Coordinates of C-alpha atoms and ligand atoms in Angstrom, one line a residue:
X1 CA -6.9 4.7 1.7
X2 CA -7.2 8.2 0.3
X3 CA -4.2 10.2 1.1
X4 CA -6.7 13.2 2.1
X5 CA -8.2 10.7 4.9
X6 CA -4.8 9.4 6.0
X7 CA -3.6 13.0 6.6
X8 CA -6.4 12.9 9.3
X9 CA -4.9 10.3 11.2
X10 CA -3.6 11.3 14.9
X11 CA -0.4 12.4 15.5
X12 CA 1.3 9.6 17.5
X13 CA 4.5 12.0 17.9
X14 CA 3.0 13.7 21.1
X15 CA 4.3 10.6 23.1
X16 CA 7.5 12.3 24.8
X17 CA 9.2 8.9 25.4
X18 CA 9.3 8.2 21.7
X19 CA 10.4 11.7 21.0
X20 CA 13.5 11.3 23.2
X21 CA 14.3 8.0 21.7
X22 CA 14.2 9.2 18.4
X23 CA 16.2 12.5 18.8
X24 CA 19.0 12.9 17.0
X25 CA 19.1 9.5 15.0
X26 CA 21.2 9.9 12.0
X27 CA 19.7 13.4 11.3
X28 CA 21.3 16.2 9.3
X29 CA 21.0 19.8 9.3
X30 CA 19.1 21.8 7.1
X31 CA 22.0 23.9 6.3
X32 CA 23.5 21.3 3.8
X33 CA 20.4 21.4 1.7
X34 CA 19.1 25.0 2.3
X35 CA 22.4 27.0 1.8
X36 CA 21.4 30.6 1.6
X37 CA 17.8 30.1 1.9
X38 CA 17.8 28.4 -1.6
X39 CA 18.3 24.8 -1.9
X40 CA 20.5 23.9 -5.2
X41 CA 21.3 20.6 -6.4
X42 CA 25.0 19.6 -6.6
X43 CA 25.5 18.2 -9.9
X44 CA 26.8 14.9 -8.6
X45 CA 23.4 14.6 -6.4
X46 CA 21.5 13.6 -9.1
X47 CA 20.4 10.1 -9.3
X48 CA 19.7 10.2 -13.1
X49 CA 21.1 13.3 -14.7
X50 CA 19.5 15.0 -17.4
X51 CA 17.1 12.7 -19.2
X52 CA 18.2 11.8 -22.3
X53 CA 15.6 10.2 -24.7
X54 CA 14.3 7.1 -23.6
X55 CA 14.2 4.1 -25.8
X56 CA 11.9 2.1 -23.4
X57 CA 9.2 4.6 -23.2
X58 CA 7.5 4.3 -26.8
X59 CA 4.3 6.7 -25.8
X60 CA 3.7 10.4 -26.0
X61 CA 3.4 12.0 -22.5
X62 CA -0.2 13.6 -22.1
X63 CA -1.1 16.7 -20.2
X64 CA -2.7 16.9 -17.0
X65 CA -6.1 16.8 -16.8
X66 CA -8.9 17.8 -14.2
X67 CA -11.8 16.1 -16.4
X68 CA -13.8 13.6 -14.7
X69 CA -13.2 11.0 -16.7
X70 CA -10.0 8.5 -17.7
X71 CA -7.6 10.1 -20.1
X72 CA -5.3 7.9 -21.7
X73 CA -2.0 8.5 -23.8
X74 CA -2.8 8.4 -27.8
X75 CA -3.2 5.1 -29.1
X76 CA -4.4 3.6 -26.0
X77 CA -7.9 2.8 -24.3
X78 CA -9.4 2.3 -20.6
X79 CA -12.5 0.1 -20.2
X80 CA -14.4 -0.7 -16.8
X81 CA -14.2 -4.2 -15.8
X82 CA -16.2 -4.5 -12.7
X83 CA -17.3 -1.7 -10.0
X84 CA -17.9 -1.8 -6.6
X85 CA -21.5 -3.8 -6.1
X86 CA -21.3 -5.8 -9.0
X87 CA -22.5 -9.1 -8.6
X88 CA -20.0 -11.6 -7.9
X89 CA -20.9 -14.8 -6.5
X90 CA -23.7 -17.0 -7.0
X91 CA -27.0 -15.7 -6.3
X92 CA -25.9 -12.1 -5.9
X93 CA -28.4 -9.3 -6.6
X94 CA -27.8 -6.3 -9.0
X95 CA -26.2 -3.3 -7.6
X96 CA -28.6 -0.8 -6.2
X97 CA -27.5 3.0 -7.0
X98 CA -29.1 4.1 -4.0
X99 CA -27.3 2.2 -1.5
X100 CA -30.2 -0.1 -0.6
X101 CA -28.4 -3.4 -1.0
X102 CA -28.4 -5.1 2.2
X103 CA -25.2 -6.5 4.3
X104 CA -26.0 -9.8 2.9
X105 CA -26.3 -8.7 -0.8
X106 CA -22.7 -7.0 -0.1
X107 CA -21.1 -10.2 0.9
X108 CA -22.1 -11.6 -2.5
X109 CA -21.0 -8.3 -4.7
X110 CA -17.7 -7.0 -5.5
X111 CA -16.1 -5.1 -2.6
X112 CA -15.7 -1.3 -2.2
X113 CA -12.5 1.0 -2.7
X114 CA -10.5 -1.7 -4.8
X115 CA -6.4 -1.0 -4.1
X116 CA -3.8 -3.8 -4.6
X117 CA -4.4 -6.4 -7.1
X118 CA -2.6 -9.5 -8.7
X119 CA -3.6 -11.8 -11.9
X120 CA -3.2 -15.3 -11.9
X121 CA -3.3 -17.2 -14.8
X122 CA -5.7 -20.3 -15.5
X123 CA -4.8 -21.0 -19.1
X124 CA -3.8 -18.9 -22.2
X125 CA -7.6 -17.2 -22.1
X126 CA -8.5 -17.1 -18.5
X127 CA -7.2 -15.9 -15.1
X128 CA -8.1 -14.8 -11.6
X129 CA -7.6 -11.3 -10.4
X130 CA -7.3 -11.2 -6.2
X131 CA -8.3 -7.5 -5.8
X132 CA -8.4 -5.5 -2.4
X133 CA -11.1 -3.9 -1.1
X134 CA -9.4 -1.2 1.2
X135 CA -12.4 0.6 2.9
X136 CA -15.4 2.4 2.3
X137 CA -16.9 5.6 1.4
X138 CA -19.9 5.4 3.9
X139 CA -21.8 8.2 2.2
X140 CA -22.0 6.2 -0.8
X141 CA -22.4 2.7 1.1
X142 CA -25.4 3.7 3.3
X143 CA -28.8 4.4 2.0
X144 CA -29.0 7.3 4.7
X145 CA -25.7 8.9 2.9
X146 CA -24.2 9.3 6.4
X147 CA -20.6 9.2 7.5
X148 CA -21.3 6.7 10.4
X149 CA -23.1 3.4 10.6
X150 CA -26.3 3.9 12.4
X151 CA -27.2 -0.1 13.1
X152 CA -25.7 -3.2 13.4
X153 CA -27.1 -3.7 9.5
X154 CA -25.0 -1.1 8.5
X155 CA -21.7 -2.3 10.4
X156 CA -22.2 -5.7 8.8
X157 CA -23.0 -4.0 5.2
X158 CA -19.5 -2.3 5.9
X159 CA -17.7 -5.1 6.7
X160 CA -18.7 -7.1 4.0
X161 CA -17.4 -4.4 1.7
X162 CA -14.1 -4.9 3.1
X163 CA -11.4 -7.6 2.5
X164 CA -10.8 -9.3 -1.0
X165 CA -12.7 -9.8 -4.3
X166 CA -11.5 -13.0 -6.0
X167 CA -12.7 -12.5 -10.0
X168 CA -12.4 -15.0 -12.7
X169 CA -11.8 -13.3 -15.9
X170 CA -12.0 -14.6 -19.6
X171 CA -10.3 -13.0 -22.8
X172 CA -12.8 -12.9 -25.5
X173 CA -12.5 -13.2 -29.2
X174 CA -11.9 -9.2 -29.3
X175 CA -9.0 -9.7 -27.1
X176 CA -11.1 -7.7 -24.2
X177 CA -11.4 -9.4 -20.7
X178 CA -14.7 -10.2 -19.4
X179 CA -15.9 -11.1 -15.9
X180 CA -16.9 -15.0 -15.8
X181 CA -20.2 -15.4 -13.8
X182 CA -20.8 -17.8 -12.5
X183 CA -17.6 -19.3 -11.7
X184 CA -16.1 -21.7 -9.3
X185 CA -13.2 -19.1 -8.4
X186 CA -15.4 -16.1 -7.6
X187 CA -15.4 -15.5 -3.8
X188 CA -15.5 -12.6 -1.4
X189 CA -13.3 -12.8 1.8
X190 CA -14.4 -10.2 4.4
X191 CA -13.9 -8.5 7.5
X192 CA -15.8 -11.7 9.0
X193 CA -14.1 -14.7 7.2
X194 CA -12.5 -17.4 9.2
X195 CA -8.6 -17.3 8.9
X196 CA -5.6 -18.7 11.0
X197 CA -2.5 -17.3 12.5
X198 CA 1.0 -19.1 11.6
X199 CA 4.7 -18.3 12.7
X200 CA 6.3 -17.0 15.9
X201 CA 3.5 -14.8 17.0
X202 CA 0.8 -17.7 16.5
X203 CA -0.9 -18.7 19.8
X204 CA 0.9 -16.0 21.7
X205 CA -1.2 -14.6 24.8
X206 CA -1.7 -11.1 23.4
X207 CA -3.5 -12.9 20.7
X208 CA -5.8 -14.8 22.5
X209 CA -9.4 -13.4 23.1
X210 CA -12.4 -14.8 24.8
X211 CA -13.5 -16.0 21.4
X212 CA -10.3 -17.5 20.5
X213 CA -8.3 -18.7 23.7
X214 CA -6.2 -20.6 21.2
X215 CA -4.7 -17.3 19.7
X216 CA -4.5 -19.1 16.4
X217 CA -8.1 -18.3 14.8
X218 CA -9.2 -15.0 13.6
X219 CA -12.0 -13.7 11.9
X220 CA -11.5 -11.4 8.9
X221 CA -9.1 -8.8 7.2
X222 CA -9.7 -5.4 6.4
X223 CA -7.7 -2.0 5.7
X224 CA -6.2 -4.4 2.7
X225 CA -4.3 -1.7 1.0
X226 CA -1.5 -3.2 -1.5
X227 CA -0.5 -6.8 -2.1
X228 CA 2.3 -9.0 -3.2
X229 CA 2.6 -12.3 -5.2
X230 CA 4.6 -15.3 -4.2
X231 CA 6.3 -17.6 -6.8
X232 CA 4.0 -20.3 -5.8
X233 CA 1.2 -18.8 -7.0
X234 CA -0.5 -17.1 -3.8
X235 CA -1.9 -13.7 -3.0
X236 CA -0.4 -11.7 -0.2
X237 CA -2.9 -9.0 1.0
X238 CA -1.5 -6.3 3.3
X239 CA -3.7 -4.8 6.3
X240 CA -2.8 -1.2 6.7
X241 CA -4.9 1.3 8.6
X242 CA -6.6 -1.3 11.2
X243 CA -6.4 0.7 13.9
X244 CA -9.1 3.2 12.7
X245 CA -11.8 0.3 13.3
X246 CA -11.4 0.0 17.0
X247 CA -13.0 2.2 19.5
X248 CA -14.8 2.3 22.9
X249 CA -17.5 4.3 24.1
X250 CA -15.9 3.7 27.7
X251 CA -14.3 7.2 28.0
X252 CA -12.2 5.6 31.0
X253 CA -10.3 3.1 28.8
X254 CA -6.6 3.8 29.0
X255 CA -4.5 3.1 26.0
X256 CA -1.4 1.5 26.5
X257 CA 2.2 2.6 25.1
X258 CA 2.0 -0.3 22.5
X259 CA -1.3 0.5 21.5
X260 CA -0.8 4.3 21.3
X261 CA 2.6 3.4 19.1
X262 CA -0.1 2.1 16.4
X263 CA -2.1 5.1 16.8
X264 CA -5.1 3.8 18.5
X265 CA -7.6 6.7 19.1
X266 CA -10.5 4.7 20.6
X267 CA -12.7 7.3 21.8
X268 CA -12.5 8.8 18.5
X269 CA -12.4 5.9 16.0
X270 CA -12.6 6.7 12.2
X271 CA -15.3 4.0 12.0
X272 CA -17.9 3.0 14.5
X273 CA -17.9 -0.8 14.2
X274 CA -17.4 -0.7 18.0
X275 CA -20.9 0.7 18.5
X276 CA -22.6 -2.5 17.1
X277 CA -19.8 -5.1 17.2
X278 CA -18.2 -6.0 20.6
X279 CA -15.4 -7.5 18.9
X280 CA -14.0 -4.0 17.9
X281 CA -14.8 -2.6 21.2
X282 CA -11.2 -2.0 22.8
X283 CA -12.8 -2.1 26.5
X284 CA -14.3 -5.4 26.0
X285 CA -11.9 -7.4 23.5
X286 CA -8.5 -5.4 23.9
X287 CA -6.2 -8.3 22.2
X288 CA -8.6 -8.1 19.1
X289 CA -6.3 -5.1 18.1
X290 CA -3.2 -7.2 18.0
X291 CA -4.9 -9.6 15.5
X292 CA -5.0 -7.4 12.9
X293 CA -2.1 -5.3 11.1
X294 CA -0.5 -8.4 9.4
X295 CA 0.2 -10.0 6.0
X296 CA -2.2 -12.4 5.0
X297 CA -1.7 -15.5 2.4
X298 CA -4.6 -16.3 0.1
X299 CA -4.9 -19.1 -2.4
X300 CA -6.8 -17.5 -5.1
X301 CA -7.4 -20.7 -7.3
X302 CA -8.8 -22.9 -4.4
X303 CA -11.8 -21.3 -3.1
X304 CA -12.3 -23.4 -0.1
X305 CA -8.4 -22.5 1.1
X306 CA -8.4 -20.9 4.5
X307 CA -6.4 -17.3 4.5
X308 CA -3.4 -17.4 6.7
X309 CA -1.7 -14.5 8.6
X310 CA 1.8 -15.2 8.5
X311 CA 3.3 -13.4 11.9
X312 CA 6.8 -13.6 10.8
X313 CA 6.3 -10.8 8.6
X314 CA 5.6 -8.5 11.3
X315 CA 3.0 -6.4 12.3
X316 CA 2.6 -2.7 11.4
X317 CA 0.6 -0.5 8.5
X318 CA 1.6 -2.8 5.8
X319 CA 1.3 -1.2 2.3
X320 CA 2.6 -3.7 -0.2
X321 CA 4.9 -6.7 0.1
X322 CA 7.5 -7.0 -2.8
X323 CA 8.5 -10.3 -3.2
X324 CA 11.5 -11.5 -5.0
X325 CA 14.1 -14.5 -5.0
X326 CA 17.7 -14.1 -3.8
X327 CA 20.3 -15.6 -6.2
X328 CA 21.0 -18.1 -3.3
X329 CA 17.3 -19.2 -3.3
X330 CA 16.1 -17.6 -0.3
X331 CA 12.4 -15.6 -0.2
X332 CA 12.8 -12.1 0.1
X333 CA 10.1 -9.8 1.0
X334 CA 10.3 -6.1 1.3
X335 CA 7.6 -4.0 3.2
X336 CA 6.6 -0.3 3.8
X337 CA 4.9 1.0 6.8
X338 CA 2.7 3.6 5.6
X339 CA 2.4 6.4 8.4
X340 CA 4.5 9.6 8.6
X341 CA 8.1 8.7 10.1
X342 CA 7.6 4.9 10.0
X343 CA 9.9 2.5 8.5
X344 CA 11.0 0.2 5.8
X345 CA 11.2 -3.6 6.3
X346 CA 12.8 -6.8 4.8
X347 CA 12.0 -10.5 5.5
X348 CA 14.4 -13.3 4.4
X349 CA 13.4 -16.8 4.7
X350 CA 15.2 -19.5 6.3
X351 CA 14.5 -22.1 3.7
X352 CA 14.8 -21.8 -0.2
X353 CA 12.5 -21.6 -2.9
X354 CA 11.9 -24.9 -4.3
X355 CA 10.6 -24.0 -8.1
X356 CA 10.0 -27.8 -8.7
X357 CA 7.4 -28.5 -5.9
X358 CA 5.5 -25.4 -5.2
X359 CA 3.8 -27.1 -2.0
X360 CA 7.2 -27.6 -0.5
X361 CA 7.4 -23.7 -0.1
X362 CA 3.9 -23.0 1.8
X363 CA 6.1 -22.6 5.0
X364 CA 8.9 -20.2 3.8
X365 CA 6.6 -17.4 5.1
X366 CA 6.7 -18.7 8.6
X367 CA 10.6 -18.9 9.3
X368 CA 13.1 -16.2 8.7
X369 CA 14.8 -13.2 9.8
X370 CA 12.8 -9.7 9.6
X371 CA 15.3 -6.4 9.2
X372 CA 14.5 -2.4 9.2
X373 CA 16.3 -0.4 7.0
X374 CA 19.1 2.3 8.2
X375 CA 19.8 4.8 5.6
X376 CA 23.0 7.0 5.9
X377 CA 24.4 9.8 3.8
X378 CA 28.0 9.6 2.5
X379 CA 30.8 10.7 4.8
X380 CA 31.1 13.9 2.8
X381 CA 27.3 14.6 3.1
X382 CA 26.5 14.6 -0.7
X383 CA 22.9 14.3 -0.7
X384 CA 20.5 12.2 -2.3
X385 CA 22.5 9.0 -2.4
X386 CA 24.3 7.2 0.7
X387 CA 24.5 3.5 2.0
X388 CA 22.5 1.9 4.4
X389 CA 22.3 -1.4 6.6
X390 CA 19.5 -4.0 7.4
X391 CA 19.1 -4.1 11.1
X392 CA 17.9 -7.3 12.7
X393 CA 14.9 -7.6 14.8
X394 CA 15.6 -11.2 16.4
X395 CA 14.5 -11.4 19.9
X396 CA 17.7 -11.2 22.3
X397 CA 19.9 -9.3 19.8
X398 CA 20.4 -5.7 19.3
X399 CA 18.6 -4.9 22.7
X400 CA 15.3 -6.6 21.9
X401 CA 15.5 -8.6 25.2
X402 CA 13.2 -9.1 28.0
X403 CA 14.6 -5.9 30.0
X404 CA 13.5 -3.7 27.2
X405 CA 10.2 -5.0 27.2
X406 CA 10.7 -7.9 24.4
X407 CA 10.3 -11.4 26.0
X408 CA 9.8 -13.5 23.0
X409 CA 10.0 -13.1 19.4
X410 CA 6.4 -12.8 19.4
X411 CA 6.6 -9.5 21.3
X412 CA 9.0 -8.2 18.5
X413 CA 6.9 -9.2 15.9
X414 CA 3.4 -7.8 17.6
X415 CA 5.2 -4.8 18.3
X416 CA 7.3 -4.6 15.3
X417 CA 7.4 -0.7 15.5
X418 CA 8.5 -0.4 19.1
X419 CA 11.4 -3.1 17.9
X420 CA 12.5 -0.6 15.0
X421 CA 12.6 2.1 17.4
X422 CA 14.7 0.2 19.6
X423 CA 17.3 -0.4 17.0
X424 CA 17.3 3.3 15.7
X425 CA 16.0 2.6 12.2
X426 CA 15.6 5.7 10.0
X427 CA 12.3 7.2 9.9
X428 CA 10.7 7.7 6.5
X429 CA 8.4 9.7 4.7
X430 CA 5.6 7.5 4.8
X431 CA 6.8 4.3 2.9
X432 CA 4.2 3.2 0.6
X433 CA 4.8 0.7 -2.3
X434 CA 8.2 -1.3 -2.8
X435 CA 8.8 -2.8 -6.3
X436 CA 12.1 -4.4 -7.5
X437 CA 13.5 -4.3 -11.1
X438 CA 13.5 -7.4 -12.5
X439 CA 16.6 -6.7 -14.6
X440 CA 18.9 -5.6 -11.8
X441 CA 17.4 -6.4 -8.6
X442 CA 17.3 -2.7 -7.2
X443 CA 14.3 -2.0 -5.1
X444 CA 12.4 1.1 -5.4
X445 CA 10.0 2.7 -2.9
X446 CA 7.5 5.8 -2.9
X447 CA 7.8 8.0 0.1
X448 CA 4.4 9.5 -0.8
X449 CA 5.0 12.9 1.5
X450 CA 5.4 13.9 5.2
X451 CA 3.5 17.2 6.5
X452 CA 5.6 16.4 9.7
X453 CA 9.0 16.2 8.5
X454 CA 11.3 18.8 10.2
X455 CA 8.8 18.9 13.4
X456 CA 10.4 18.2 16.7
X457 CA 11.2 14.6 16.8
X458 CA 11.4 14.2 13.1
X459 CA 14.3 15.9 11.7
X460 CA 15.2 15.7 8.0
X461 CA 17.6 12.9 7.1
X462 CA 19.7 12.3 4.0
X463 CA 16.9 9.8 2.4
X464 CA 14.1 12.3 3.7
X465 CA 15.7 15.7 3.2
X466 CA 12.8 18.1 3.0
X467 CA 10.9 19.5 5.7
X468 CA 7.2 19.7 5.2
X469 CA 7.7 17.3 2.2
X470 CA 4.5 18.0 0.4
X471 CA 5.4 16.3 -2.8
X472 CA 7.3 13.2 -1.9
X473 CA 10.0 11.0 -3.8
X474 CA 11.0 7.8 -4.9
X475 CA 14.2 6.3 -3.4
X476 CA 15.8 2.9 -4.5
X477 CA 18.5 0.8 -3.0
X478 CA 21.3 -1.7 -4.7
X479 CA 22.2 -4.4 -2.9
X480 CA 24.6 -5.6 -5.3
X481 CA 22.3 -8.4 -6.9
X482 CA 22.0 -10.2 -3.3
X483 CA 18.8 -9.5 -2.0
X484 CA 19.8 -11.1 1.2
X485 CA 22.8 -8.7 1.7
X486 CA 22.8 -6.6 5.1
X487 CA 24.3 -3.3 3.4
X488 CA 23.3 -1.5 0.6
X489 CA 23.6 1.5 -1.5
X490 CA 21.0 4.1 -2.1
X491 CA 20.2 7.2 -4.6
X492 CA 17.0 8.9 -5.4
X493 CA 15.0 8.2 -8.4
X494 CA 13.0 11.1 -8.7
X495 CA 12.6 13.9 -5.9
X496 CA 9.2 14.8 -6.7
X497 CA 8.2 18.7 -7.1
X498 CA 6.6 21.5 -9.2
X499 CA 8.6 23.8 -11.5
X500 CA 5.6 25.4 -12.2
X501 CA 5.0 26.7 -8.9
X502 CA 8.2 26.7 -7.8
X503 CA 10.8 27.3 -10.5
X504 CA 13.6 27.0 -7.8
X505 CA 14.3 25.5 -4.6
X506 CA 13.7 22.5 -2.7
X507 CA 9.9 22.1 -4.1
X508 CA 11.4 22.2 -7.8
X509 CA 12.1 18.5 -7.5
X510 CA 14.9 16.8 -9.3
X511 CA 15.8 17.6 -13.0
X512 CA 13.9 14.4 -14.1
X513 CA 10.6 16.4 -13.1
X514 CA 9.1 19.0 -15.8
X515 CA 6.5 21.4 -16.1
X516 CA 5.1 18.5 -18.3
X517 CA 5.2 15.5 -15.9
X518 CA 4.8 17.3 -12.8
X519 CA 3.0 14.9 -9.8
X520 CA 2.8 14.8 -6.3
X521 CA 2.5 11.8 -3.7
X522 CA 3.6 8.7 -5.7
X523 CA 2.2 5.6 -4.0
X524 CA 1.4 2.6 -6.2
X525 CA 4.4 1.2 -7.9
X526 CA 5.1 -1.7 -10.4
X527 CA 7.7 -3.0 -12.8
X528 CA 6.8 -4.8 -15.9
X529 CA 8.8 -7.3 -17.9
X530 CA 10.9 -5.0 -19.8
X531 CA 11.6 -2.7 -16.9
X532 CA 9.2 0.2 -17.1
X533 CA 8.5 1.7 -13.8
X534 CA 4.8 2.2 -13.6
X535 CA 3.9 5.0 -10.9
X536 CA 0.9 6.0 -9.6
X537 CA -0.2 8.9 -7.5
X538 CA -2.5 9.5 -4.5
X539 CA -2.0 13.1 -3.7
X540 CA -3.7 16.6 -3.6
X541 CA -5.8 17.3 -6.7
X542 CA -6.7 20.8 -6.3
X543 CA -4.6 22.0 -9.4
X544 CA -3.9 25.2 -7.1
X545 CA -0.9 26.9 -5.5
X546 CA 1.8 24.2 -4.8
X547 CA -0.3 21.5 -6.9
X548 CA -0.9 23.8 -9.9
X549 CA -0.6 22.1 -13.2
X550 CA -0.7 18.4 -11.6
X551 CA -4.5 17.8 -12.1
X552 CA -6.2 14.9 -11.2
X553 CA -4.3 11.9 -9.8
X554 CA -2.4 9.9 -12.3
X555 CA -0.2 7.0 -13.7
X556 CA 3.4 7.9 -15.1
X557 CA 6.0 5.6 -16.5
X558 CA 9.6 6.0 -15.7
X559 CA 12.7 4.6 -17.2
X560 CA 15.0 3.5 -14.6
X561 CA 18.2 4.1 -16.8
X562 CA 17.6 7.6 -18.0
X563 CA 15.5 8.6 -15.4
X564 CA 12.8 10.0 -17.9
X565 CA 9.3 10.2 -16.6
X566 CA 6.3 10.6 -18.7
X567 CA 2.5 10.9 -17.5
X568 CA 0.4 7.8 -19.2
X569 CA -3.0 8.3 -17.9
X570 CA -5.0 10.7 -15.4
X571 CA -7.9 9.5 -13.2
X572 CA -11.7 11.0 -12.9
X573 CA -12.0 13.6 -10.1
X574 CA -11.0 13.0 -6.7
X575 CA -10.1 9.4 -6.9
X576 CA -6.6 7.8 -6.6
X577 CA -5.2 5.4 -9.3
X578 CA -3.8 2.5 -7.6
X579 CA -3.3 -1.3 -8.2
X580 CA -1.3 -2.5 -11.1
X581 CA -1.5 -6.2 -12.6
X582 CA -0.4 -7.2 -16.0
X583 CA -1.4 -10.3 -18.2
X584 CA 1.2 -12.4 -19.2
X585 CA 1.7 -11.1 -22.5
X586 CA 1.9 -7.3 -21.4
X587 CA -0.7 -6.3 -23.6
X588 CA -3.5 -5.8 -20.8
X589 CA -2.8 -3.9 -17.6
X590 CA -5.3 -3.5 -14.9
X591 CA -5.7 -0.5 -12.7
X592 CA -7.8 0.8 -9.8
X593 CA -9.9 3.6 -9.7
X594 CA -10.5 4.1 -6.2
X595 CA -12.5 6.5 -4.4
X596 CA -13.9 8.5 -7.2
X597 CA -15.8 11.5 -5.9
X598 CA -14.9 11.7 -2.6
X599 CA -15.2 15.1 -2.6
X600 CA -18.9 14.7 -4.0
X601 CA -17.6 15.7 -7.4
X602 CA -17.6 12.7 -9.9
X603 CA -20.2 10.3 -11.6
X604 CA -17.6 7.7 -12.5
X605 CA -18.2 5.5 -14.0
X606 CA -21.1 5.7 -15.8
X607 CA -23.1 8.9 -14.8
X608 CA -23.6 6.9 -11.2
X609 CA -25.6 8.6 -8.9
X610 CA -23.2 7.5 -6.2
X611 CA -19.7 7.1 -7.9
X612 CA -17.9 3.6 -7.7
X613 CA -14.6 2.2 -7.5
X614 CA -13.8 0.2 -10.3
X615 CA -11.1 -2.0 -11.9
X616 CA -10.3 -0.7 -15.5
X617 CA -8.6 -2.4 -17.9
X618 CA -5.7 -0.9 -20.4
X619 CA -5.1 -2.1 -23.7
X620 CA -3.1 -0.5 -26.7
X621 CA -5.4 -0.2 -29.8
X622 CA -3.0 -1.7 -32.0
X623 CA -2.8 -4.7 -29.5
X624 CA 1.0 -4.1 -28.7
X625 CA 2.7 -4.3 -25.3
X626 CA 2.0 -1.5 -22.9
X627 CA 4.3 1.5 -22.8
X628 CA 6.9 0.2 -25.4
Ligands
LIG701 FE1 -3.8 2.3 1.7 FE2 -0.8 3.9 2.5 O1 -2.2 3.6 1.1
LIG702 CA1 -5.6 3.5 -1.3
LIG703 CA1 -1.3 7.0 -0.3
LIG704 CA1 -1.1 3.2 -0.9

């Protein structure tokens, strides 16, 4: 979702019970960071030190841009692969640039607002991209151009533009990739596709509805932000802002504390699906709300497969799912919950990965332990690094008992936020993507920004040290080579800032931020094979005031060893750049241009009367490895 829209989300901190529970948990005073009113970084606080010429980054960083086009580093090119509304499955009509495609047209066309994605090779020259379609820009989706659905047909069209698009692509003789059409793999999964639940919460009373008394069958996925990929070749899609789809016109409807904890605001739902689809009406179907907010596993190479909501991974506003195999063979999934003050989680499977027999791994995501992170400062208070612990979220442990409202593991998982509150996990500055460095196993997490940090109930803490955090940071943790460890050390890869607007002070950022590479709101994140850290932004693009000199949203590359960061690519106006997938040779990279022109200021990609979210492919003109 666009950062601009997410900022509008309701402030759940108005709940006084929660405020009390959170008061004073792991907080440090401002004085350590704001001595004398001016914040100065102690030399030993630097995660990386002064960047010394990186040998990993082989391209020249580019200037910020405010142009309505993609700008890449010299020697690179970016081409559009597919855009919202392009025909996908057999029988799909062409895109209508005036919004006149029907709901049933949209069910066969590429979905809107593509975000996370993964590439699955089929053979050397063919592969399948699984791509999330997170949400819609109503003003462009509907022919009437309004921001609300005005009919059941509008709601069906919106639902059809959400979900996942599975797209076969093929590399031509010119080394460029093209969509294959028709293809047996091309598929749309929407807000109405049949799926099942597995894991500890499947069948639980809270997941039962009149349409599904078993609590095991569910329709659809939406708000699919980012993604993950399992070692056995399946796609994980992550349900993020699911709350915004549920509403009711019943003004007497009483929101429960658990619903409030997931920021449900039914009388002012951002999307009015409930007006035309009773499944989303809280007064009529309150448990439908509990059936979303999960991680869904999809087999992209089997078009007949049923998507599976894996409840063992917990229910929250999932950003992505960073999957790694620990050295002892257990599967580990790191996950962020993107909301101001929410948490970072880790799932460790009970079983071990059997690389010789992929089919044997399919249930690894159903049995395991869910943890939530606590970040502490060092005893002497050295900022920007410290230690941490993973706190277990298992029924019967750590106060997750019936007397505290948790009667089963299903209760813990369905209300994972409440469970994490109970164990006093550390409230973070909006955890977005997590990525694991393939060379040393260290995990990196974008903490995008947090306009409420420092407010009552959300004091600064060592890992989230700036009040009114407008620029964000990338934190990383080191589990000493064992991804199943219960303790870690952390430091800050970068505290983003703007030395142009703020030559000194907390908003300058760490020394690896310069006037040349300054950016705000890191969001997408991914490592390539060589260990380059690719960073995508979803933030403010005014290019004024605090954001002067930063331009449009962009992609940068970091060197984990030296800390150096260079700007690689800049997107068109009012888009975010997100999603990242490489071909196995690391010579083509797919990136998503999401919500271009959300301010009505773009005609991306091809002088479109209605701008269109698109997948682009980035290559080096000399055919070399990206970034090298
Ligand atoms: Fe969909 Fe947190 O970004
Ligand atoms: Ca997004
Ligand atoms: Ca974001
Ligand atoms: Ca995001």
